[in-house]
């Protein structure tokens, strides 16, 4: 849940930063393949122990030089199935490592494609190491741990051991949400004399209600400016209802907490896909309680 819709990350975004030419093939291997194509690879060594033009690796490099990534990776799978010790060659190992880490901000499918190719290479290597045993690698179903917060439904989604991309984004948004809420609550606690106004307020004495509404208005506008939130001022009726909810909150509960939830519910919030959310005070309360249990937004201890 975020304050503004996420910016587009299309290929036309000139401000995006990332690898200039996203590829499933490691740059060092593409460079070696280019040298092979130009006949300049023969006498070179890699890490002092391995020939750059090792005959066992050449079919892979030749396929890379021809520019067909899929055929190059298929060639490498065949080589590994026949000679699993080929993984020791620096070019082969760095190709495994590249598929494990490759990422590009403008090509969301690159990481998924790399995972598929990495699994295929591991299968081929394992088949070679076991002398032809059938090897199966299956992706576990996306799992969740515990109750998901109402406004962050993907927060606990897992892809294997790791959070999904949506879970990572929602965690950052959840931390921002908690920080903003705590700041607003602190401002309301400090800026509104709740105890005095609650003591004086009654059906025949509306003055404290309007006093609280005025203070809440100025506090909320300052809060929005501090957090760069673009939202119009609340109407008098809405402010009065939020103030009334705070003043009539049971004595053992925090009126600033109730008012903060009511104010936050009026702000424009969006999910990770940019879809506007409809917030309620009760929904915010439930979300905050779940986030607290997950220790999201909890100050980190220093020292």
PDB file of C-alpha atoms in Angstrom:
ATOM      1  CA  UNK A   1       0.000   0.000   0.000  1.00  0.00           C
ATOM      2  CA  UNK A   2       1.575   3.252  -1.112  1.00  0.00           C
ATOM      3  CA  UNK A   3       0.664   6.911  -1.304  1.00  0.00           C
ATOM      4  CA  UNK A   4       1.030   7.294  -5.069  1.00  0.00           C
ATOM      5  CA  UNK A   5       0.647   4.950  -8.040  1.00  0.00           C
ATOM      6  CA  UNK A   6       3.999   3.380  -9.003  1.00  0.00           C
ATOM      7  CA  UNK A   7       5.754   4.962 -11.947  1.00  0.00           C
ATOM      8  CA  UNK A   8       5.867   3.088 -15.213  1.00  0.00           C
ATOM      9  CA  UNK A   9       8.965   0.982 -15.817  1.00  0.00           C
ATOM     10  CA  UNK A  10       8.526   0.617 -19.560  1.00  0.00           C
ATOM     11  CA  UNK A  11      11.460   0.241 -21.907  1.00  0.00           C
ATOM     12  CA  UNK A  12      11.063   3.892 -22.848  1.00  0.00           C
ATOM     13  CA  UNK A  13      11.949   5.115 -19.353  1.00  0.00           C
ATOM     14  CA  UNK A  14      15.236   6.881 -19.975  1.00  0.00           C
ATOM     15  CA  UNK A  15      15.979   7.335 -16.277  1.00  0.00           C
ATOM     16  CA  UNK A  16      16.056   3.618 -15.488  1.00  0.00           C
ATOM     17  CA  UNK A  17      19.419   2.152 -14.569  1.00  0.00           C
ATOM     18  CA  UNK A  18      20.487  -1.389 -15.337  1.00  0.00           C
ATOM     19  CA  UNK A  19      22.583  -3.602 -17.594  1.00  0.00           C
ATOM     20  CA  UNK A  20      22.611  -2.103 -21.109  1.00  0.00           C
ATOM     21  CA  UNK A  21      22.080  -5.459 -22.852  1.00  0.00           C
ATOM     22  CA  UNK A  22      20.172  -7.942 -20.697  1.00  0.00           C
ATOM     23  CA  UNK A  23      21.217 -11.472 -21.612  1.00  0.00           C
ATOM     24  CA  UNK A  24      21.024 -14.980 -20.243  1.00  0.00           C
ATOM     25  CA  UNK A  25      24.694 -15.408 -21.160  1.00  0.00           C
ATOM     26  CA  UNK A  26      27.389 -14.046 -18.840  1.00  0.00           C
ATOM     27  CA  UNK A  27      29.275 -11.034 -20.343  1.00  0.00           C
ATOM     28  CA  UNK A  28      32.641 -12.752 -19.858  1.00  0.00           C
ATOM     29  CA  UNK A  29      31.433 -15.707 -21.893  1.00  0.00           C
ATOM     30  CA  UNK A  30      30.088 -13.458 -24.639  1.00  0.00           C
ATOM     31  CA  UNK A  31      33.470 -11.735 -24.734  1.00  0.00           C
ATOM     32  CA  UNK A  32      35.254 -15.091 -24.988  1.00  0.00           C
ATOM     33  CA  UNK A  33      32.876 -16.193 -27.744  1.00  0.00           C
ATOM     34  CA  UNK A  34      33.628 -13.021 -29.672  1.00  0.00           C
ATOM     35  CA  UNK A  35      37.373 -13.680 -29.344  1.00  0.00           C
ATOM     36  CA  UNK A  36      36.801 -17.224 -30.552  1.00  0.00           C
ATOM     37  CA  UNK A  37      34.924 -15.909 -33.565  1.00  0.00           C
ATOM     38  CA  UNK A  38      37.857 -13.591 -34.347  1.00  0.00           C
ATOM     39  CA  UNK A  39      40.429 -16.344 -33.790  1.00  0.00           C
ATOM     40  CA  UNK A  40      42.047 -14.713 -30.738  1.00  0.00           C
ATOM     41  CA  UNK A  41      41.179 -17.213 -28.013  1.00  0.00           C
ATOM     42  CA  UNK A  42      43.577 -20.088 -28.688  1.00  0.00           C
ATOM     43  CA  UNK A  43      46.539 -19.282 -26.434  1.00  0.00           C
ATOM     44  CA  UNK A  44      44.664 -17.659 -23.564  1.00  0.00           C
ATOM     45  CA  UNK A  45      44.264 -19.155 -20.098  1.00  0.00           C
ATOM     46  CA  UNK A  46      41.511 -18.636 -17.527  1.00  0.00           C
ATOM     47  CA  UNK A  47      42.509 -18.434 -13.858  1.00  0.00           C
ATOM     48  CA  UNK A  48      45.931 -19.868 -14.861  1.00  0.00           C
ATOM     49  CA  UNK A  49      44.681 -23.468 -14.845  1.00  0.00           C
ATOM     50  CA  UNK A  50      42.099 -23.646 -17.602  1.00  0.00           C
ATOM     51  CA  UNK A  51      42.484 -23.105 -21.315  1.00  0.00           C
ATOM     52  CA  UNK A  52      40.070 -20.507 -22.601  1.00  0.00           C
ATOM     53  CA  UNK A  53      39.743 -22.573 -25.782  1.00  0.00           C
ATOM     54  CA  UNK A  54      39.250 -25.876 -23.929  1.00  0.00           C
ATOM     55  CA  UNK A  55      37.886 -28.327 -26.540  1.00  0.00           C
ATOM     56  CA  UNK A  56      35.225 -29.434 -24.045  1.00  0.00           C
ATOM     57  CA  UNK A  57      33.871 -25.872 -23.796  1.00  0.00           C
ATOM     58  CA  UNK A  58      34.288 -24.808 -27.433  1.00  0.00           C
ATOM     59  CA  UNK A  59      30.879 -26.082 -28.649  1.00  0.00           C
ATOM     60  CA  UNK A  60      29.196 -23.858 -26.053  1.00  0.00           C
ATOM     61  CA  UNK A  61      31.310 -20.826 -26.958  1.00  0.00           C
ATOM     62  CA  UNK A  62      30.676 -21.355 -30.677  1.00  0.00           C
ATOM     63  CA  UNK A  63      26.924 -21.423 -30.088  1.00  0.00           C
ATOM     64  CA  UNK A  64      27.178 -18.205 -28.058  1.00  0.00           C
ATOM     65  CA  UNK A  65      29.219 -16.600 -30.850  1.00  0.00           C
ATOM     66  CA  UNK A  66      26.420 -17.368 -33.293  1.00  0.00           C
ATOM     67  CA  UNK A  67      24.042 -15.321 -31.128  1.00  0.00           C
ATOM     68  CA  UNK A  68      21.478 -18.000 -30.269  1.00  0.00           C
ATOM     69  CA  UNK A  69      21.160 -18.029 -26.470  1.00  0.00           C
ATOM     70  CA  UNK A  70      18.683 -20.900 -26.325  1.00  0.00           C
ATOM     71  CA  UNK A  71      20.804 -23.158 -28.525  1.00  0.00           C
ATOM     72  CA  UNK A  72      23.928 -22.187 -26.572  1.00  0.00           C
ATOM     73  CA  UNK A  73      22.331 -23.165 -23.263  1.00  0.00           C
ATOM     74  CA  UNK A  74      20.958 -26.377 -24.764  1.00  0.00           C
ATOM     75  CA  UNK A  75      24.491 -27.179 -25.976  1.00  0.00           C
ATOM     76  CA  UNK A  76      25.858 -26.572 -22.489  1.00  0.00           C
ATOM     77  CA  UNK A  77      23.227 -28.904 -21.019  1.00  0.00           C
ATOM     78  CA  UNK A  78      24.336 -31.663 -23.341  1.00  0.00           C
ATOM     79  CA  UNK A  79      27.995 -31.098 -22.472  1.00  0.00           C
ATOM     80  CA  UNK A  80      27.290 -31.204 -18.727  1.00  0.00           C
ATOM     81  CA  UNK A  81      25.236 -34.396 -18.993  1.00  0.00           C
ATOM     82  CA  UNK A  82      28.177 -36.096 -20.722  1.00  0.00           C
ATOM     83  CA  UNK A  83      30.936 -34.464 -18.663  1.00  0.00           C
ATOM     84  CA  UNK A  84      29.664 -33.073 -15.330  1.00  0.00           C
ATOM     85  CA  UNK A  85      33.187 -32.092 -14.263  1.00  0.00           C
ATOM     86  CA  UNK A  86      32.946 -29.393 -16.899  1.00  0.00           C
ATOM     87  CA  UNK A  87      31.293 -27.333 -14.147  1.00  0.00           C
ATOM     88  CA  UNK A  88      34.812 -26.744 -12.785  1.00  0.00           C
ATOM     89  CA  UNK A  89      35.726 -24.652 -15.837  1.00  0.00           C
ATOM     90  CA  UNK A  90      35.440 -20.930 -14.971  1.00  0.00           C
ATOM     91  CA  UNK A  91      33.307 -20.152 -18.026  1.00  0.00           C
ATOM     92  CA  UNK A  92      30.766 -22.824 -17.119  1.00  0.00           C
ATOM     93  CA  UNK A  93      30.629 -21.955 -13.434  1.00  0.00           C
ATOM     94  CA  UNK A  94      30.253 -18.233 -14.116  1.00  0.00           C
ATOM     95  CA  UNK A  95      27.348 -19.087 -16.440  1.00  0.00           C
ATOM     96  CA  UNK A  96      25.640 -20.890 -13.535  1.00  0.00           C
ATOM     97  CA  UNK A  97      26.332 -17.914 -11.272  1.00  0.00           C
ATOM     98  CA  UNK A  98      25.041 -15.477 -13.888  1.00  0.00           C
ATOM     99  CA  UNK A  99      21.712 -17.271 -14.179  1.00  0.00           C
ATOM    100  CA  UNK A 100      21.432 -17.253 -10.379  1.00  0.00           C
ATOM    101  CA  UNK A 101      21.909 -13.473 -10.088  1.00  0.00           C
ATOM    102  CA  UNK A 102      20.850 -11.854 -13.394  1.00  0.00           C
ATOM    103  CA  UNK A 103      18.279  -9.052 -13.146  1.00  0.00           C
ATOM    104  CA  UNK A 104      17.194  -6.052 -15.209  1.00  0.00           C
ATOM    105  CA  UNK A 105      14.717  -3.295 -14.209  1.00  0.00           C
ATOM    106  CA  UNK A 106      13.223  -3.007 -17.707  1.00  0.00           C
ATOM    107  CA  UNK A 107      12.835  -6.732 -18.370  1.00  0.00           C
ATOM    108  CA  UNK A 108      10.707  -8.309 -15.648  1.00  0.00           C
ATOM    109  CA  UNK A 109      10.718 -11.707 -17.353  1.00  0.00           C
ATOM    110  CA  UNK A 110      14.523 -12.007 -17.445  1.00  0.00           C
ATOM    111  CA  UNK A 111      14.846 -13.404 -13.913  1.00  0.00           C
ATOM    112  CA  UNK A 112      12.066 -15.943 -14.484  1.00  0.00           C
ATOM    113  CA  UNK A 113      13.653 -17.111 -17.734  1.00  0.00           C
ATOM    114  CA  UNK A 114      17.027 -17.359 -16.008  1.00  0.00           C
ATOM    115  CA  UNK A 115      15.544 -19.527 -13.234  1.00  0.00           C
ATOM    116  CA  UNK A 116      14.157 -21.951 -15.805  1.00  0.00           C
ATOM    117  CA  UNK A 117      17.506 -22.198 -17.597  1.00  0.00           C
ATOM    118  CA  UNK A 118      19.384 -22.613 -14.306  1.00  0.00           C
ATOM    119  CA  UNK A 119      17.113 -25.490 -13.279  1.00  0.00           C
ATOM    120  CA  UNK A 120      17.670 -27.111 -16.679  1.00  0.00           C
ATOM    121  CA  UNK A 121      21.452 -26.836 -16.291  1.00  0.00           C
ATOM    122  CA  UNK A 122      21.335 -28.271 -12.762  1.00  0.00           C
ATOM    123  CA  UNK A 123      19.242 -31.190 -14.026  1.00  0.00           C
ATOM    124  CA  UNK A 124      21.727 -31.878 -16.803  1.00  0.00           C
ATOM    125  CA  UNK A 125      24.698 -31.692 -14.418  1.00  0.00           C
ATOM    126  CA  UNK A 126      22.977 -33.948 -11.850  1.00  0.00           C
ATOM    127  CA  UNK A 127      22.094 -36.454 -14.570  1.00  0.00           C
ATOM    128  CA  UNK A 128      25.745 -36.596 -15.544  1.00  0.00           C
ATOM    129  CA  UNK A 129      26.932 -36.894 -11.932  1.00  0.00           C
ATOM    130  CA  UNK A 130      24.543 -39.808 -11.283  1.00  0.00           C
ATOM    131  CA  UNK A 131      25.384 -41.526 -14.586  1.00  0.00           C
ATOM    132  CA  UNK A 132      21.972 -41.097 -16.095  1.00  0.00           C
ATOM    133  CA  UNK A 133      19.599 -41.108 -13.132  1.00  0.00           C
ATOM    134  CA  UNK A 134      16.346 -39.266 -13.633  1.00  0.00           C
ATOM    135  CA  UNK A 135      16.506 -35.933 -11.824  1.00  0.00           C
ATOM    136  CA  UNK A 136      13.409 -33.925 -10.879  1.00  0.00           C
ATOM    137  CA  UNK A 137      13.345 -30.336  -9.629  1.00  0.00           C
ATOM    138  CA  UNK A 138       9.925 -28.877  -8.909  1.00  0.00           C
ATOM    139  CA  UNK A 139       8.956 -25.383  -7.884  1.00  0.00           C
ATOM    140  CA  UNK A 140       7.067 -25.395  -4.564  1.00  0.00           C
ATOM    141  CA  UNK A 141       3.658 -23.726  -4.482  1.00  0.00           C
ATOM    142  CA  UNK A 142       3.662 -20.116  -3.371  1.00  0.00           C
ATOM    143  CA  UNK A 143       3.345 -20.326   0.395  1.00  0.00           C
ATOM    144  CA  UNK A 144       2.317 -17.977   3.167  1.00  0.00           C
ATOM    145  CA  UNK A 145       3.350 -17.754   6.779  1.00  0.00           C
ATOM    146  CA  UNK A 146       0.645 -16.699   9.204  1.00  0.00           C
ATOM    147  CA  UNK A 147      -2.208 -14.263   8.730  1.00  0.00           C
ATOM    148  CA  UNK A 148      -1.811 -11.737   5.927  1.00  0.00           C
ATOM    149  CA  UNK A 149      -2.593  -8.097   6.802  1.00  0.00           C
ATOM    150  CA  UNK A 150      -5.838  -6.917   5.241  1.00  0.00           C
ATOM    151  CA  UNK A 151      -4.222  -4.194   3.135  1.00  0.00           C
ATOM    152  CA  UNK A 152      -1.012  -6.143   2.390  1.00  0.00           C
ATOM    153  CA  UNK A 153      -2.340  -9.526   1.205  1.00  0.00           C
ATOM    154  CA  UNK A 154       0.924 -10.635  -0.448  1.00  0.00           C
ATOM    155  CA  UNK A 155       3.232  -9.678   2.412  1.00  0.00           C
ATOM    156  CA  UNK A 156       3.956 -13.292   3.400  1.00  0.00           C
ATOM    157  CA  UNK A 157       4.023 -14.866  -0.060  1.00  0.00           C
ATOM    158  CA  UNK A 158       7.091 -17.046  -0.601  1.00  0.00           C
ATOM    159  CA  UNK A 159       8.774 -18.470  -3.677  1.00  0.00           C
ATOM    160  CA  UNK A 160      10.724 -21.336  -2.181  1.00  0.00           C
ATOM    161  CA  UNK A 161      12.754 -19.845   0.672  1.00  0.00           C
ATOM    162  CA  UNK A 162      12.555 -16.278  -0.582  1.00  0.00           C
ATOM    163  CA  UNK A 163       9.846 -13.610  -0.556  1.00  0.00           C
ATOM    164  CA  UNK A 164       8.134 -13.038  -3.880  1.00  0.00           C
ATOM    165  CA  UNK A 165       8.687  -9.752  -5.698  1.00  0.00           C
ATOM    166  CA  UNK A 166       5.246  -8.545  -4.578  1.00  0.00           C
ATOM    167  CA  UNK A 167       6.049  -9.497  -0.978  1.00  0.00           C
ATOM    168  CA  UNK A 168       9.245  -7.421  -1.086  1.00  0.00           C
ATOM    169  CA  UNK A 169       7.358  -4.407  -2.430  1.00  0.00           C
ATOM    170  CA  UNK A 170       4.551  -4.780   0.089  1.00  0.00           C
ATOM    171  CA  UNK A 171       7.013  -5.014   2.980  1.00  0.00           C
ATOM    172  CA  UNK A 172       8.594  -1.693   1.978  1.00  0.00           C
ATOM    173  CA  UNK A 173       5.136  -0.156   1.625  1.00  0.00           C
ATOM    174  CA  UNK A 174       4.055  -1.586   4.984  1.00  0.00           C
ATOM    175  CA  UNK A 175       7.076  -0.088   6.729  1.00  0.00           C
ATOM    176  CA  UNK A 176       6.340   3.306   5.156  1.00  0.00           C
ATOM    177  CA  UNK A 177       2.673   2.998   6.147  1.00  0.00           C
ATOM    178  CA  UNK A 178       3.518   2.266   9.787  1.00  0.00           C
ATOM    179  CA  UNK A 179       6.039   5.128   9.949  1.00  0.00           C
ATOM    180  CA  UNK A 180       3.512   7.601   8.546  1.00  0.00           C
ATOM    181  CA  UNK A 181       0.771   6.397  10.880  1.00  0.00           C
ATOM    182  CA  UNK A 182       2.978   6.607  13.970  1.00  0.00           C
ATOM    183  CA  UNK A 183       4.064  10.123  13.028  1.00  0.00           C
ATOM    184  CA  UNK A 184       0.468  11.298  12.606  1.00  0.00           C
ATOM    185  CA  UNK A 185      -0.575   9.682  15.879  1.00  0.00           C
ATOM    186  CA  UNK A 186       2.309  11.369  17.715  1.00  0.00           C
ATOM    187  CA  UNK A 187       1.371  14.759  16.245  1.00  0.00           C
ATOM    188  CA  UNK A 188      -2.252  14.321  17.337  1.00  0.00           C
ATOM    189  CA  UNK A 189      -1.248  13.196  20.828  1.00  0.00           C
ATOM    190  CA  UNK A 190       0.956  16.239  21.267  1.00  0.00           C
ATOM    191  CA  UNK A 191      -1.172  18.852  19.503  1.00  0.00           C
ATOM    192  CA  UNK A 192      -4.670  18.086  20.820  1.00  0.00           C
ATOM    193  CA  UNK A 193      -5.449  18.378  24.584  1.00  0.00           C
ATOM    194  CA  UNK A 194      -7.602  15.265  24.501  1.00  0.00           C
ATOM    195  CA  UNK A 195      -8.017  14.838  28.255  1.00  0.00           C
ATOM    196  CA  UNK A 196      -9.266  18.371  28.811  1.00  0.00           C
ATOM    197  CA  UNK A 197     -11.540  18.392  25.762  1.00  0.00           C
ATOM    198  CA  UNK A 198     -13.052  15.005  26.592  1.00  0.00           C
ATOM    199  CA  UNK A 199     -13.822  16.233  30.113  1.00  0.00           C
ATOM    200  CA  UNK A 200     -15.573  19.343  28.801  1.00  0.00           C
ATOM    201  CA  UNK A 201     -17.341  17.821  25.798  1.00  0.00           C
ATOM    202  CA  UNK A 202     -21.012  16.859  25.958  1.00  0.00           C
ATOM    203  CA  UNK A 203     -24.194  16.930  23.850  1.00  0.00           C
ATOM    204  CA  UNK A 204     -25.039  20.412  25.118  1.00  0.00           C
ATOM    205  CA  UNK A 205     -21.432  21.616  24.973  1.00  0.00           C
ATOM    206  CA  UNK A 206     -20.196  21.297  21.364  1.00  0.00           C
ATOM    207  CA  UNK A 207     -17.403  23.852  21.782  1.00  0.00           C
ATOM    208  CA  UNK A 208     -14.689  21.286  22.638  1.00  0.00           C
ATOM    209  CA  UNK A 209     -15.708  19.264  19.566  1.00  0.00           C
ATOM    210  CA  UNK A 210     -15.136  22.209  17.214  1.00  0.00           C
ATOM    211  CA  UNK A 211     -11.915  23.077  19.050  1.00  0.00           C
ATOM    212  CA  UNK A 212     -10.615  19.541  18.489  1.00  0.00           C
ATOM    213  CA  UNK A 213     -11.688  19.611  14.827  1.00  0.00           C
ATOM    214  CA  UNK A 214      -9.771  22.865  14.248  1.00  0.00           C
ATOM    215  CA  UNK A 215      -6.600  21.505  15.828  1.00  0.00           C
ATOM    216  CA  UNK A 216      -6.883  18.241  13.892  1.00  0.00           C
ATOM    217  CA  UNK A 217      -7.239  20.204  10.652  1.00  0.00           C
ATOM    218  CA  UNK A 218      -3.968  22.109  11.107  1.00  0.00           C
ATOM    219  CA  UNK A 219      -2.096  19.048  12.374  1.00  0.00           C
ATOM    220  CA  UNK A 220      -3.252  16.965   9.410  1.00  0.00           C
ATOM    221  CA  UNK A 221      -2.283  19.625   6.871  1.00  0.00           C
ATOM    222  CA  UNK A 222       1.199  19.908   8.425  1.00  0.00           C
ATOM    223  CA  UNK A 223       1.502  16.126   8.358  1.00  0.00           C
ATOM    224  CA  UNK A 224       0.614  15.939   4.657  1.00  0.00           C
ATOM    225  CA  UNK A 225       3.154  18.613   3.785  1.00  0.00           C
ATOM    226  CA  UNK A 226       5.853  16.824   5.791  1.00  0.00           C
ATOM    227  CA  UNK A 227       5.176  13.555   3.954  1.00  0.00           C
ATOM    228  CA  UNK A 228       4.624  15.099   0.496  1.00  0.00           C
ATOM    229  CA  UNK A 229       1.055  13.811   0.354  1.00  0.00           C
ATOM    230  CA  UNK A 230      -1.064  15.491  -2.295  1.00  0.00           C
ATOM    231  CA  UNK A 231      -4.624  15.455  -0.942  1.00  0.00           C
ATOM    232  CA  UNK A 232      -7.208  18.245  -0.567  1.00  0.00           C
ATOM    233  CA  UNK A 233      -8.169  19.541   2.897  1.00  0.00           C
ATOM    234  CA  UNK A 234     -10.964  17.632   4.593  1.00  0.00           C
ATOM    235  CA  UNK A 235     -14.403  19.175   4.752  1.00  0.00           C
ATOM    236  CA  UNK A 236     -15.609  20.515   8.081  1.00  0.00           C
ATOM    237  CA  UNK A 237     -18.138  17.704   8.460  1.00  0.00           C
ATOM    238  CA  UNK A 238     -15.491  14.984   8.033  1.00  0.00           C
ATOM    239  CA  UNK A 239     -13.153  16.695  10.502  1.00  0.00           C
ATOM    240  CA  UNK A 240     -15.947  17.014  13.039  1.00  0.00           C
ATOM    241  CA  UNK A 241     -16.820  13.322  12.776  1.00  0.00           C
ATOM    242  CA  UNK A 242     -13.168  12.326  13.224  1.00  0.00           C
ATOM    243  CA  UNK A 243     -12.881  14.631  16.237  1.00  0.00           C
ATOM    244  CA  UNK A 244     -16.120  13.217  17.672  1.00  0.00           C
ATOM    245  CA  UNK A 245     -14.800   9.652  17.283  1.00  0.00           C
ATOM    246  CA  UNK A 246     -11.689  10.611  19.226  1.00  0.00           C
ATOM    247  CA  UNK A 247     -13.530  12.453  21.985  1.00  0.00           C
ATOM    248  CA  UNK A 248     -16.048   9.656  22.495  1.00  0.00           C
ATOM    249  CA  UNK A 249     -13.473   6.866  22.479  1.00  0.00           C
ATOM    250  CA  UNK A 250     -13.637   4.849  25.750  1.00  0.00           C
ATOM    251  CA  UNK A 251     -11.325   6.232  28.419  1.00  0.00           C
ATOM    252  CA  UNK A 252      -8.974   3.268  28.398  1.00  0.00           C
ATOM    253  CA  UNK A 253      -8.317   3.739  24.690  1.00  0.00           C
ATOM    254  CA  UNK A 254      -6.175   6.324  22.951  1.00  0.00           C
ATOM    255  CA  UNK A 255      -8.242   9.057  21.235  1.00  0.00           C
ATOM    256  CA  UNK A 256      -5.264  10.063  19.076  1.00  0.00           C
ATOM    257  CA  UNK A 257      -5.130   6.499  17.774  1.00  0.00           C
ATOM    258  CA  UNK A 258      -8.790   6.607  16.750  1.00  0.00           C
ATOM    259  CA  UNK A 259      -8.410  10.024  15.105  1.00  0.00           C
ATOM    260  CA  UNK A 260      -5.239   8.968  13.262  1.00  0.00           C
ATOM    261  CA  UNK A 261      -6.990   5.931  11.782  1.00  0.00           C
ATOM    262  CA  UNK A 262      -9.880   8.083  10.630  1.00  0.00           C
ATOM    263  CA  UNK A 263      -7.533  10.581   8.985  1.00  0.00           C
ATOM    264  CA  UNK A 264      -5.349   7.967   7.283  1.00  0.00           C
ATOM    265  CA  UNK A 265      -8.481   6.367   5.827  1.00  0.00           C
ATOM    266  CA  UNK A 266      -9.168   9.602   3.903  1.00  0.00           C
ATOM    267  CA  UNK A 267      -5.824   9.554   2.088  1.00  0.00           C
ATOM    268  CA  UNK A 268      -5.258   8.106  -1.405  1.00  0.00           C
ATOM    269  CA  UNK A 269      -3.465   4.761  -1.025  1.00  0.00           C
ATOM    270  CA  UNK A 270      -2.563   2.260  -3.737  1.00  0.00           C
ATOM    271  CA  UNK A 271      -1.490  -1.366  -3.806  1.00  0.00           C
ATOM    272  CA  UNK A 272       1.721  -2.557  -5.488  1.00  0.00           C
ATOM    273  CA  UNK A 273      -0.095  -2.773  -8.837  1.00  0.00           C
ATOM    274  CA  UNK A 274      -1.241   0.847  -8.675  1.00  0.00           C
ATOM    275  CA  UNK A 275      -4.887   0.049  -7.907  1.00  0.00           C
ATOM    276  CA  UNK A 276      -6.559   2.520  -5.539  1.00  0.00           C
ATOM    277  CA  UNK A 277      -7.581   1.060  -2.178  1.00  0.00           C
ATOM    278  CA  UNK A 278     -10.610   1.897  -0.063  1.00  0.00           C
ATOM    279  CA  UNK A 279      -9.500   2.155   3.564  1.00  0.00           C
ATOM    280  CA  UNK A 280     -11.603   2.109   6.711  1.00  0.00           C
ATOM    281  CA  UNK A 281     -10.711   2.836  10.315  1.00  0.00           C
ATOM    282  CA  UNK A 282     -11.436  -0.765  11.330  1.00  0.00           C
ATOM    283  CA  UNK A 283      -9.425  -2.135   8.405  1.00  0.00           C
ATOM    284  CA  UNK A 284      -6.467   0.050   9.330  1.00  0.00           C
ATOM    285  CA  UNK A 285      -6.702  -1.122  12.942  1.00  0.00           C
ATOM    286  CA  UNK A 286      -6.664  -4.767  11.877  1.00  0.00           C
ATOM    287  CA  UNK A 287      -3.751  -4.167   9.504  1.00  0.00           C
ATOM    288  CA  UNK A 288      -1.698  -2.338  12.134  1.00  0.00           C
ATOM    289  CA  UNK A 289      -2.268  -5.105  14.683  1.00  0.00           C
ATOM    290  CA  UNK A 290      -1.092  -7.756  12.224  1.00  0.00           C
ATOM    291  CA  UNK A 291       1.935  -5.702  11.183  1.00  0.00           C
ATOM    292  CA  UNK A 292       2.835  -5.208  14.840  1.00  0.00           C
ATOM    293  CA  UNK A 293       2.790  -8.970  15.405  1.00  0.00           C
ATOM    294  CA  UNK A 294       5.132  -9.339  12.441  1.00  0.00           C
ATOM    295  CA  UNK A 295       7.367  -6.625  13.961  1.00  0.00           C
ATOM    296  CA  UNK A 296       7.096  -4.478  10.839  1.00  0.00           C
ATOM    297  CA  UNK A 297       7.848  -0.862  11.641  1.00  0.00           C
ATOM    298  CA  UNK A 298       9.474  -1.828  14.931  1.00  0.00           C
ATOM    299  CA  UNK A 299      12.503   0.409  15.689  1.00  0.00           C
ATOM    300  CA  UNK A 300      15.783  -1.454  15.264  1.00  0.00           C
ATOM    301  CA  UNK A 301      17.885  -1.662  18.410  1.00  0.00           C
ATOM    302  CA  UNK A 302      21.297  -0.014  18.172  1.00  0.00           C
ATOM    303  CA  UNK A 303      24.472  -1.094  19.898  1.00  0.00           C
TER     304      UNK A 303
END
